[in-house]
Short mmCIF file of C-alpha atoms in Angstrom, two decimals:
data_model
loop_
_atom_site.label_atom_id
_atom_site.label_comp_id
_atom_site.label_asym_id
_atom_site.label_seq_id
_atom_site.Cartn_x
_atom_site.Cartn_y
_atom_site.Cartn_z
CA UNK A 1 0.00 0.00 0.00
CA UNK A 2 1.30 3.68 -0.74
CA UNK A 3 1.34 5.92 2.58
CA UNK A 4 -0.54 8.92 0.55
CA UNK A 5 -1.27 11.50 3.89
CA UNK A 6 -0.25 12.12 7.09
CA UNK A 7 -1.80 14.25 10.24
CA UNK A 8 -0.53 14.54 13.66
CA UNK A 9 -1.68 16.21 16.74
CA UNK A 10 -0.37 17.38 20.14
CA UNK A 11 -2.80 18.43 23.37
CA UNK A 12 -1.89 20.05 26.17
CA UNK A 13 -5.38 20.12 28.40
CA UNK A 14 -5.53 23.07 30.28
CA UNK A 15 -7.40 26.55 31.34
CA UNK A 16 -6.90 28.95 28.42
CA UNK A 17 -9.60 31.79 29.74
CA UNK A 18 -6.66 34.44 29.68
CA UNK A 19 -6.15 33.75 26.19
CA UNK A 20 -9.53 35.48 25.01
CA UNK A 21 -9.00 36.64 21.21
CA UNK A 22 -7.91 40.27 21.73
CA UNK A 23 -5.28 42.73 20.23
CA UNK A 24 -3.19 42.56 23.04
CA UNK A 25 -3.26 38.80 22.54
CA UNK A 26 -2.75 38.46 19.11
CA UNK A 27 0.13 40.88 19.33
CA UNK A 28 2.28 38.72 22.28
CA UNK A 29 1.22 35.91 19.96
CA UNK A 30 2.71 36.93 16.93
CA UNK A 31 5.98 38.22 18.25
CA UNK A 32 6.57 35.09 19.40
CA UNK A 33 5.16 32.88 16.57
CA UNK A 34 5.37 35.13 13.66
CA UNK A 35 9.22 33.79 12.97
CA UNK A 36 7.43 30.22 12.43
CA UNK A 37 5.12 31.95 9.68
CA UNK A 38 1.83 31.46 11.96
CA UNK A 39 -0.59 34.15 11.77
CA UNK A 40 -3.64 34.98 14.12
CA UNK A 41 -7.62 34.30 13.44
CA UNK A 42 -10.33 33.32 15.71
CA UNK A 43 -12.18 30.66 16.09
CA UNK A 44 -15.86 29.15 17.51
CA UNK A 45 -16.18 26.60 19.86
CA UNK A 46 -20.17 25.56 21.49
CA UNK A 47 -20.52 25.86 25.28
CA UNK A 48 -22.22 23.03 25.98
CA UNK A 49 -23.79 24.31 29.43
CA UNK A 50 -24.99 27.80 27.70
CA UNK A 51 -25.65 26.85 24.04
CA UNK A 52 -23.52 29.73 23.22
CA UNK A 53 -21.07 29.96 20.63
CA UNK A 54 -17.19 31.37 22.17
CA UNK A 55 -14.59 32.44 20.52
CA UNK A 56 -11.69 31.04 20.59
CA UNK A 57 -7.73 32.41 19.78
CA UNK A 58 -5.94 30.19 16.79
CA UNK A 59 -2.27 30.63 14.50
CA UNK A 60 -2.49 29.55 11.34
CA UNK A 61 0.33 28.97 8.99
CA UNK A 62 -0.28 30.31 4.97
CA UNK A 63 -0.87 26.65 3.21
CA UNK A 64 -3.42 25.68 6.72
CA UNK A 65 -0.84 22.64 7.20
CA UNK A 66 0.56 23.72 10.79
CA UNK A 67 -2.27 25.29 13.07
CA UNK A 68 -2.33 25.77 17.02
CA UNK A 69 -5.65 26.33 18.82
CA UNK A 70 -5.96 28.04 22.08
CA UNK A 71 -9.94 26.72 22.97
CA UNK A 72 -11.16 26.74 26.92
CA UNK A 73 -9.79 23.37 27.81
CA UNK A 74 -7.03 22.56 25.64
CA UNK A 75 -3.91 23.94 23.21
CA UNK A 76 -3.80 22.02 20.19
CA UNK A 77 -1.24 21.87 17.61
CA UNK A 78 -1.83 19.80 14.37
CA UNK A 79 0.28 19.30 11.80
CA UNK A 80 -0.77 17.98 8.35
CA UNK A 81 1.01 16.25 5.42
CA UNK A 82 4.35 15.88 7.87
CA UNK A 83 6.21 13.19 9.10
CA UNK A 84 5.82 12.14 12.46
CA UNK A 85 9.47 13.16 13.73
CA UNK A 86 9.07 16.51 11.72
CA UNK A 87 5.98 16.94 13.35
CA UNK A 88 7.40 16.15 17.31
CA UNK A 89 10.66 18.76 16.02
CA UNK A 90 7.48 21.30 15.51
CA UNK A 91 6.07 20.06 18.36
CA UNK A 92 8.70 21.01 20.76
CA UNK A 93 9.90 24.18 19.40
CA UNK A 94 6.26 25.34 20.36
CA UNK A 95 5.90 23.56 23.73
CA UNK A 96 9.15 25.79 24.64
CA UNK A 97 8.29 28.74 23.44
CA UNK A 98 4.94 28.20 25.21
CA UNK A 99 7.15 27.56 28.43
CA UNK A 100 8.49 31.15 27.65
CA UNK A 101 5.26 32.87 27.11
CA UNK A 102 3.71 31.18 30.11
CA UNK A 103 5.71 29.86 32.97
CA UNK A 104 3.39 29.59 35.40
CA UNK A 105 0.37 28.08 33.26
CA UNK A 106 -0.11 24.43 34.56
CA UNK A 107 -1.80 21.65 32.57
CA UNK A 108 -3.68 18.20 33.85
CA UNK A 109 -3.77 15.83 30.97
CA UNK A 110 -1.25 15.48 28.24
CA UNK A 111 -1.42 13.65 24.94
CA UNK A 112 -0.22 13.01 20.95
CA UNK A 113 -1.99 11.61 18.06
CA UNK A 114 0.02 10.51 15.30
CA UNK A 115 -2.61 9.74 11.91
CA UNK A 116 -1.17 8.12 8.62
CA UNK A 117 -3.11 7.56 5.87
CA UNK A 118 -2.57 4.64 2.95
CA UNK A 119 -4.37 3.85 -0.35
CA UNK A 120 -4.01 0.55 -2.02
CA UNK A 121 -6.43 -2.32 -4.23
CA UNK A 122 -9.38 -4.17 -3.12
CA UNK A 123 -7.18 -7.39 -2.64
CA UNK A 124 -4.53 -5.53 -0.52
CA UNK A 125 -7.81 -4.15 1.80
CA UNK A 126 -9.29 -8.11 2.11
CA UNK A 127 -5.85 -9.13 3.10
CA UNK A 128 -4.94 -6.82 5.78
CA UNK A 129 -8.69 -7.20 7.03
CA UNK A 130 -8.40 -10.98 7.09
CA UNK A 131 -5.47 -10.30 9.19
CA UNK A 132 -7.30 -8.25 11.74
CA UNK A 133 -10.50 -10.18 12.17
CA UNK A 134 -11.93 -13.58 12.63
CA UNK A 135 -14.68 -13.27 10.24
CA UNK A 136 -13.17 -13.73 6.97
CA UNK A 137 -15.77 -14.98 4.75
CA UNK A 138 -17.16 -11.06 3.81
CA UNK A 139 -15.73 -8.26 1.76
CA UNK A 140 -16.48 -5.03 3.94
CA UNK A 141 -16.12 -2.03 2.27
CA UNK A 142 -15.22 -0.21 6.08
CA UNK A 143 -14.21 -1.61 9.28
CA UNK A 144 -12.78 -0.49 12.68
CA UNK A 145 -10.32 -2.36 14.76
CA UNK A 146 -9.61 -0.90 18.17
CA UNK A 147 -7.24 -1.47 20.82
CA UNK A 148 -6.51 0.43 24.60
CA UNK A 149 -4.20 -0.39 26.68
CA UNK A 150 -2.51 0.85 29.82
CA UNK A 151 0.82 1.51 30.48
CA UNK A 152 2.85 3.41 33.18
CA UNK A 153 5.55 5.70 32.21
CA UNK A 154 7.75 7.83 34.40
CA UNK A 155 7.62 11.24 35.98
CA UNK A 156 8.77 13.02 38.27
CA UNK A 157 9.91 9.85 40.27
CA UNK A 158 6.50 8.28 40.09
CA UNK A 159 4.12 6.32 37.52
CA UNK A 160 1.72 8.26 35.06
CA UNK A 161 -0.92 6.25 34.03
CA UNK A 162 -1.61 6.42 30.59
CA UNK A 163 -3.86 5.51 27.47
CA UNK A 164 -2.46 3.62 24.82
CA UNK A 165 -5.15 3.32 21.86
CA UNK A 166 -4.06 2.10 18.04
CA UNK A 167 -6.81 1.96 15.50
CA UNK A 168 -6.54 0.84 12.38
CA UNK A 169 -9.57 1.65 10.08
CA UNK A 170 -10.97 0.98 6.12
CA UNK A 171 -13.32 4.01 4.80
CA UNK A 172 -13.94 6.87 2.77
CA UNK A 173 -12.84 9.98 3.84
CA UNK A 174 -12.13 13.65 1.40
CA UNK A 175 -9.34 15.80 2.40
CA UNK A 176 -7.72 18.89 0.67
CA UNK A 177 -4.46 17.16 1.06
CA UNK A 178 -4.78 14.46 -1.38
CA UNK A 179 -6.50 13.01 -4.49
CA UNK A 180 -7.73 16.57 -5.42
CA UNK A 181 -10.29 16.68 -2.36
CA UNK A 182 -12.15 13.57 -3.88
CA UNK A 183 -13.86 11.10 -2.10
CA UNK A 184 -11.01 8.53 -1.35
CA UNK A 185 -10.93 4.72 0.28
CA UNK A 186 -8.07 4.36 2.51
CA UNK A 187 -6.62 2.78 5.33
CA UNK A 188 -6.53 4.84 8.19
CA UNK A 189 -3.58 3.81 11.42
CA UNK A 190 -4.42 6.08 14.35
CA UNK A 191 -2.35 6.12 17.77
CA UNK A 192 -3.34 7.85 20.35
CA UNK A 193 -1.42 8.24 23.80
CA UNK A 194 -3.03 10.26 26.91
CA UNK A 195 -2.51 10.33 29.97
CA UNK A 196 -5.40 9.58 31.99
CA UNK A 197 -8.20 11.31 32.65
CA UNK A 198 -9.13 10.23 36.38
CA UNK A 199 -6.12 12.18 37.40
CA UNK A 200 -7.16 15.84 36.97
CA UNK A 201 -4.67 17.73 39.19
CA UNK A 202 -2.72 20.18 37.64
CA UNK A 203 0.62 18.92 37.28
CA UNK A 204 2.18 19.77 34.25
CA UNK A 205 4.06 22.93 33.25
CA UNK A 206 5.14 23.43 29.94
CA UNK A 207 8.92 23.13 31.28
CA UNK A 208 7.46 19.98 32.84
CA UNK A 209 5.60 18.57 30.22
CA UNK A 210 8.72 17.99 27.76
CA UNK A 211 10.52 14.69 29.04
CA UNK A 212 6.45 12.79 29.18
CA UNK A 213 5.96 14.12 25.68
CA UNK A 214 9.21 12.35 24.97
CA UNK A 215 7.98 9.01 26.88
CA UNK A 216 4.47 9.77 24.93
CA UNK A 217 6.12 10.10 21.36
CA UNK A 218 8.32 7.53 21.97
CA UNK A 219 5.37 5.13 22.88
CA UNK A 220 3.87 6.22 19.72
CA UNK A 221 6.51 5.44 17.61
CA UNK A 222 6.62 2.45 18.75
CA UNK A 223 2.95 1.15 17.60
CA UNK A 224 3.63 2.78 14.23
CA UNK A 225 6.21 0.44 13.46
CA UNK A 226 4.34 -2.37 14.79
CA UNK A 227 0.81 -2.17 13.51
CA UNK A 228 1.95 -0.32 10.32
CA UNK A 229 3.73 -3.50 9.01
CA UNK A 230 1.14 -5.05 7.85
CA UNK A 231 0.03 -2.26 5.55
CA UNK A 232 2.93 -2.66 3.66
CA UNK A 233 0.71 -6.25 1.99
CA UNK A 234 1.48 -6.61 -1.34
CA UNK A 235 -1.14 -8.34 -3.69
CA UNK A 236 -0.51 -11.47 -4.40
#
């Protein structure tokens, strides 16, 4: 199969209410993003108690492929059509600079998504899917397999609990990044480590964040090589 897109994503869960869009903001914002070629715009994100529609800070690179979002509960970075160590390098360069802008803002959950996308033939879908499943006498057109696991990684001296989940997925999907924007069957592989949510103190600084993001990436990497291998199936 031919590895046609790739998306990745970094969370830092935290309270972003001083980060209301505003010139002020936008201006500290820019000075310290600007050199990465990220420019300001807003945002709307639904409170769900109110109904209400908030707005919401966000940079935004020219092409859309590198974006960080400052909503009420989380900073997101995503990075599109990037490998996965390019993406961590991005990664980090705005976790510190985050660090710089805001030493004292403290975060309770932590977590990185790593997306790739591959096309392939009907026989090379069957095959992996016979691989995945038990019931092998049907040709589905889409499928989910799921896995979560728990693991304990280190900090600060202790354990951190966290989420391991790897799915790997068969559907259509449309994206701007490939085939034109045209409807598209692929294989989706999707990992997803997070630390977990029943621990909701806030622990993490940005400082402090950096060596579990390394223990979180690292994890990641790790499924990618294993539950990628089989979507390198051949026909036969």
């Amino acid at each position: 199969m031919n590895l046609i897109h790739q998306e990745h994503q970094g969370f830092f869960f935290c309270n972003n209410s001083d980060l209301s869009p505003s010139p002020d903001v936008f201006k500290t914002l820019l000075e310290h993003f600007g050199s990465m070629g990220l420019m300001p715009n807003i945002g709307q994100e639904l409170n769900i108690t109110t109904g209400e529609n908030k707005q919401f800070v966000i940079l935004v690179n020219g092409t859309g492929s590198l974006r960080i979002e400052f909503s009420s509960m989380h900073i997101l970075v995503v990075q599109a059509s990037s490998t996965m160590e390019d993406f961590y390098s991005t990664f980090m360069q705005i976790i510190e600079k985050l660090s710089a802008l805001f030493p004292f803002k403290k975060g309770n959950r932590l977590s990185i998504v790593n997306s790739k996308f591959f096309n392939g033939s009907e026989d090379q879908y069957l095959k992996l899917y016979k691989s995945l499943f038990t019931y092998k006498s049907i040709r589905p057109f889409e499928w989910e397999n799921r896995v979560a696991e728990k693991k304990n990684l280190n900090f600060k001296e202790s354990s951190e609990e966290v989420n391991s989940i790897s799915t790997v997925r068969r559907g259509e999907m449309m994206s701007p990044f490939f085939n034109n924007g045209k409807l598209t069957s692929v294989i989706e592989f999707n990992i997803d480590t997070n630390t977990s949510p029943k621990n909701n103190d806030k622990r993490f600084s940005f400082k402090e964040s950096i060596d579990l993001y390394h223990q979180i990436f690292k994890n990641n990497t790790l499924y990618t090589t294993n539950f990628t291998e089989p979507l390198s199936y051949q026909d036969s």
